[in-house]
Short mmCIF file of C-alpha atoms in Angstrom, two decimals:
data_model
loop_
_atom_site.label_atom_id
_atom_site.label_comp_id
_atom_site.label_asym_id
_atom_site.label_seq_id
_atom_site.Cartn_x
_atom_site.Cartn_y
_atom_site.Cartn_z
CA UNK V 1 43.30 12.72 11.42
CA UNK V 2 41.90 14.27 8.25
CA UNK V 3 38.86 14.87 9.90
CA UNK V 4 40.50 17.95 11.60
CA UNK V 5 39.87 19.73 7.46
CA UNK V 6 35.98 18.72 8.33
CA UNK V 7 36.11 20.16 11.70
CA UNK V 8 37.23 23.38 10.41
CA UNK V 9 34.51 23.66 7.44
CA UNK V 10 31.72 22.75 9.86
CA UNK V 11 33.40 25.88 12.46
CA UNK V 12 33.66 28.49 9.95
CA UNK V 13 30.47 27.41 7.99
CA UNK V 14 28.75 27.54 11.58
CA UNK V 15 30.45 30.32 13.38
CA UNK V 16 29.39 32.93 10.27
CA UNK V 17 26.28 31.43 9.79
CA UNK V 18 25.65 32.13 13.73
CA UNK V 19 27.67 35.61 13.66
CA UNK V 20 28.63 37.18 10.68
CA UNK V 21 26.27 40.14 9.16
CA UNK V 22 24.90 38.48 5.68
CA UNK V 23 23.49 41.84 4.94
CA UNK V 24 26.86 43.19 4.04
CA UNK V 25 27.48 39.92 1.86
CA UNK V 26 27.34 41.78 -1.53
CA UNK V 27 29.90 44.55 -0.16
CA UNK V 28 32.48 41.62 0.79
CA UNK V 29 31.59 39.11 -1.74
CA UNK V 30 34.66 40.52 -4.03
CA UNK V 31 36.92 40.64 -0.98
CA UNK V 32 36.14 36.62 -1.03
CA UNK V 33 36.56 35.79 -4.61
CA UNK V 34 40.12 37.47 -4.50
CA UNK V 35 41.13 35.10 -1.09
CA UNK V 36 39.59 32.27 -2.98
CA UNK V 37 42.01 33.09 -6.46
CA UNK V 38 45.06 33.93 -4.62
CA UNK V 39 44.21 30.00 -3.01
CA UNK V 40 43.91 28.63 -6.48
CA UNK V 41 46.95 30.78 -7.86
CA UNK V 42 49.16 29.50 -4.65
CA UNK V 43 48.22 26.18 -6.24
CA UNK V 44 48.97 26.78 -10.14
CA UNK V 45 52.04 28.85 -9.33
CA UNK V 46 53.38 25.48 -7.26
CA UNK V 47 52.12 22.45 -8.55
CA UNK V 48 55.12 21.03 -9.23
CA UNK V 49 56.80 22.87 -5.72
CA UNK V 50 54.45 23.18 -3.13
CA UNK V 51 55.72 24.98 -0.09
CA UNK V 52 53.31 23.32 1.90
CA UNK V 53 50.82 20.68 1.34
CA UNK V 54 47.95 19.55 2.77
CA UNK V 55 48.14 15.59 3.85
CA UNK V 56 45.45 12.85 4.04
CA UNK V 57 47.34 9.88 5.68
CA UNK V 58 44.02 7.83 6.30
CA UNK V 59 41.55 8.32 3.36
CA UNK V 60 44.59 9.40 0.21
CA UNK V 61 43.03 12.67 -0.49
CA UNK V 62 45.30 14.97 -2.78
CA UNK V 63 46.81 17.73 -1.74
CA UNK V 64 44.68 19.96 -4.51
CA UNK V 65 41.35 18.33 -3.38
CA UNK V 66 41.66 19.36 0.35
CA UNK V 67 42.69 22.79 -1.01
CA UNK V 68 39.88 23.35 -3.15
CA UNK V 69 37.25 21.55 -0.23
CA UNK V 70 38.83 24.48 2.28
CA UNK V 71 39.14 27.14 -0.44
CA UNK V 72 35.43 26.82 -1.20
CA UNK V 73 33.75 25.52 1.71
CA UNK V 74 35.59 27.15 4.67
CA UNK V 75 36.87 30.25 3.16
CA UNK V 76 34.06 31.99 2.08
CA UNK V 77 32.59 31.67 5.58
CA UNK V 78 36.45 32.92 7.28
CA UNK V 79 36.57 35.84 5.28
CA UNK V 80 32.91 37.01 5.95
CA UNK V 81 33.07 36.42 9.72
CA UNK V 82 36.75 38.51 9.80
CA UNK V 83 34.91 41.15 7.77
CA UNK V 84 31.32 41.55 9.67
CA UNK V 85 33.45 42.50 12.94
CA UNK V 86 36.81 44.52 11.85
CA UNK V 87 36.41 47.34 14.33
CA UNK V 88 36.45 50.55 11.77
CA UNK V 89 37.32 53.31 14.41
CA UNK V 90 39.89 52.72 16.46
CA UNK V 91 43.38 51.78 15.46
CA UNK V 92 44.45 49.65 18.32
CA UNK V 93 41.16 47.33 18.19
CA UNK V 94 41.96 47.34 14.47
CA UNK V 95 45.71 45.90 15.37
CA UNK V 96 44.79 43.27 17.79
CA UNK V 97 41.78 42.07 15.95
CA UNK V 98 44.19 41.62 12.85
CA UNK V 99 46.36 39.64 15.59
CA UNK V 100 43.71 37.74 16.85
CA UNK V 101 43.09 36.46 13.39
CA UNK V 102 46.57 35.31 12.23
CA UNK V 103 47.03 33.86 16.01
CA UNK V 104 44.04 31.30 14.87
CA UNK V 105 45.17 30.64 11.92
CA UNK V 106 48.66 30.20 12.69
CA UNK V 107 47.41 28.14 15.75
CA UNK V 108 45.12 25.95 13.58
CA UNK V 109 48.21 25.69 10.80
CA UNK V 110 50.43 24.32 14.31
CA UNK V 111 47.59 21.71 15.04
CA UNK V 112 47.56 20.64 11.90
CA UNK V 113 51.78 20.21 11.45
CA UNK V 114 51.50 18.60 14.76
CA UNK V 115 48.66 16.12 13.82
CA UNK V 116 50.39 15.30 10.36
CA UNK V 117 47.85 16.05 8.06
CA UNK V 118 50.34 19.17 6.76
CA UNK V 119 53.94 19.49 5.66
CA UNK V 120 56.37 22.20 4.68
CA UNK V 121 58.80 21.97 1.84
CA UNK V 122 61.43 23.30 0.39
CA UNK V 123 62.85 25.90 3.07
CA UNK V 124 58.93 27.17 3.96
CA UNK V 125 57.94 26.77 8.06
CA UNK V 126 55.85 28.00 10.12
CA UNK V 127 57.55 31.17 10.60
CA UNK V 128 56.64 32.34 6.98
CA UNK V 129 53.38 31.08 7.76
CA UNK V 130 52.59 32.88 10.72
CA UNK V 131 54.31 35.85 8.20
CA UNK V 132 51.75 35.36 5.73
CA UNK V 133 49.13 35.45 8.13
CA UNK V 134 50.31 38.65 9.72
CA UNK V 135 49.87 39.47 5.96
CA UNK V 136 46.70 38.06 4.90
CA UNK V 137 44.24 40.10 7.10
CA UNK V 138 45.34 43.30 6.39
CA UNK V 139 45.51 42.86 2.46
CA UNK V 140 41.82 41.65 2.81
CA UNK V 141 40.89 45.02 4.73
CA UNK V 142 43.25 46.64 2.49
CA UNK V 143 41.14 45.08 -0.68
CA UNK V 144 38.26 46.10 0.75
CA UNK V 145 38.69 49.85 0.53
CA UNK V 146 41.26 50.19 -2.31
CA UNK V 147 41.15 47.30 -4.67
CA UNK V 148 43.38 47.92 -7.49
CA UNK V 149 46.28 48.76 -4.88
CA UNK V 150 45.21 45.31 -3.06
CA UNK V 151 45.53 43.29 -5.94
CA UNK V 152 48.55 45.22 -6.81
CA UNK V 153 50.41 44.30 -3.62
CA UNK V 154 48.93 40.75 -3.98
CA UNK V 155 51.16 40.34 -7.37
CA UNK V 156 54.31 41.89 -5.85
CA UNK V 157 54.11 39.89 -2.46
CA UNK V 158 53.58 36.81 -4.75
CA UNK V 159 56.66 37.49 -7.15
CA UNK V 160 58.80 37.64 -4.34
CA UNK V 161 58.07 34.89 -2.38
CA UNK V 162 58.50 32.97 -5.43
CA UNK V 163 61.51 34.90 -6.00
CA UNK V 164 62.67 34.06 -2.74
CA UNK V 165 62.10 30.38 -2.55
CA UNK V 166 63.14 29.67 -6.43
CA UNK V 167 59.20 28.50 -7.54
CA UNK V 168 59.68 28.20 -11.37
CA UNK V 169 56.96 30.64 -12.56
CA UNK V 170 58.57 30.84 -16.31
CA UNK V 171 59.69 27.31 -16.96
CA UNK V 172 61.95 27.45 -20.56
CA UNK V 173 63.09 24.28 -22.24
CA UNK V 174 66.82 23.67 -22.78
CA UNK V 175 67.30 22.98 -26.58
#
């Protein structure tokens, strides 16, 4: 079943090598770098409460490795195919592109649940999921023209999820 994580590398690594404009690499390369730290933060921030977690029933992969395979090898390639083709003039294409994208992602996170290769904990579902993805896109666009304020709302939208589902960012020992 884990071979559904390789199917998704090879389709992003594929579709942007096939469609997304590599010219424009340089002007979305930071864009990438933040998606691939907020990944990594996601897993510092929970290592010891993961809200979801990625399984490997058939081969015993951790949870962390598959993250890190997806959060470098697939992506890099995700966020430069959304970015080559966000529609820049007209609002509406703007919205329903941004919909198209969390629809495949949320889709792809339901085939996944479904196949049993990933699990929610601790009060997370699909719901918040398809939340965050509703999310996602537009912080990326949103990082794309104003960075500071991108990064900004990244920090807030972290504290209060964790706020929300009781992750122990501050852990103090009892004397």
């Amino acid at each position: 079943m884990e071979l559904i994580y390789m199917a998704g590398i090879v389709g992003w690594t594929w579709s942007a090598w096939r469609w997304a404009d590599w010219s424009r690499f340089r002007e979305f390369r930071a864009s990438i770098y933040v998606v691939i730290i907020g990944d990594f933060l996601y897993n510092l921030l929970t290592k010891n409460h993961h809200l979801w977690m990625f399984l490997s029933p058939t081969f015993h992969f951790s949870h962390h490795f598959i993250q890190v395979l997806i959060s470098l090898c697939a992506t890099p390639f995700a966020i430069m195919l959304f970015l080559s083709h966000y529609p820049e003039k007209s609002r509406l294409k703007q919205a329903l592109y941004l919909a198209l994208w969390a629809g495949v992602f949320s889709l792809h996170e339901w085939i996944v649940v479904k196949l049993g290769v990933f699990k929610y904990n601790d009060g997370w579902n699909m719901w918040w999921s398809i939340v965050i993805n509703c999310l996602a896109f537009p912080f990326v666009i949103l990082h794309q023209k104003r960075p500071a304020l991108a990064v900004f709302v990244f920090f807030f939208i972290t504290l209060l999820l964790c706020l929300i589902f009781r992750v122990d960012v501050i852990h103090i020992k009892e004397p």
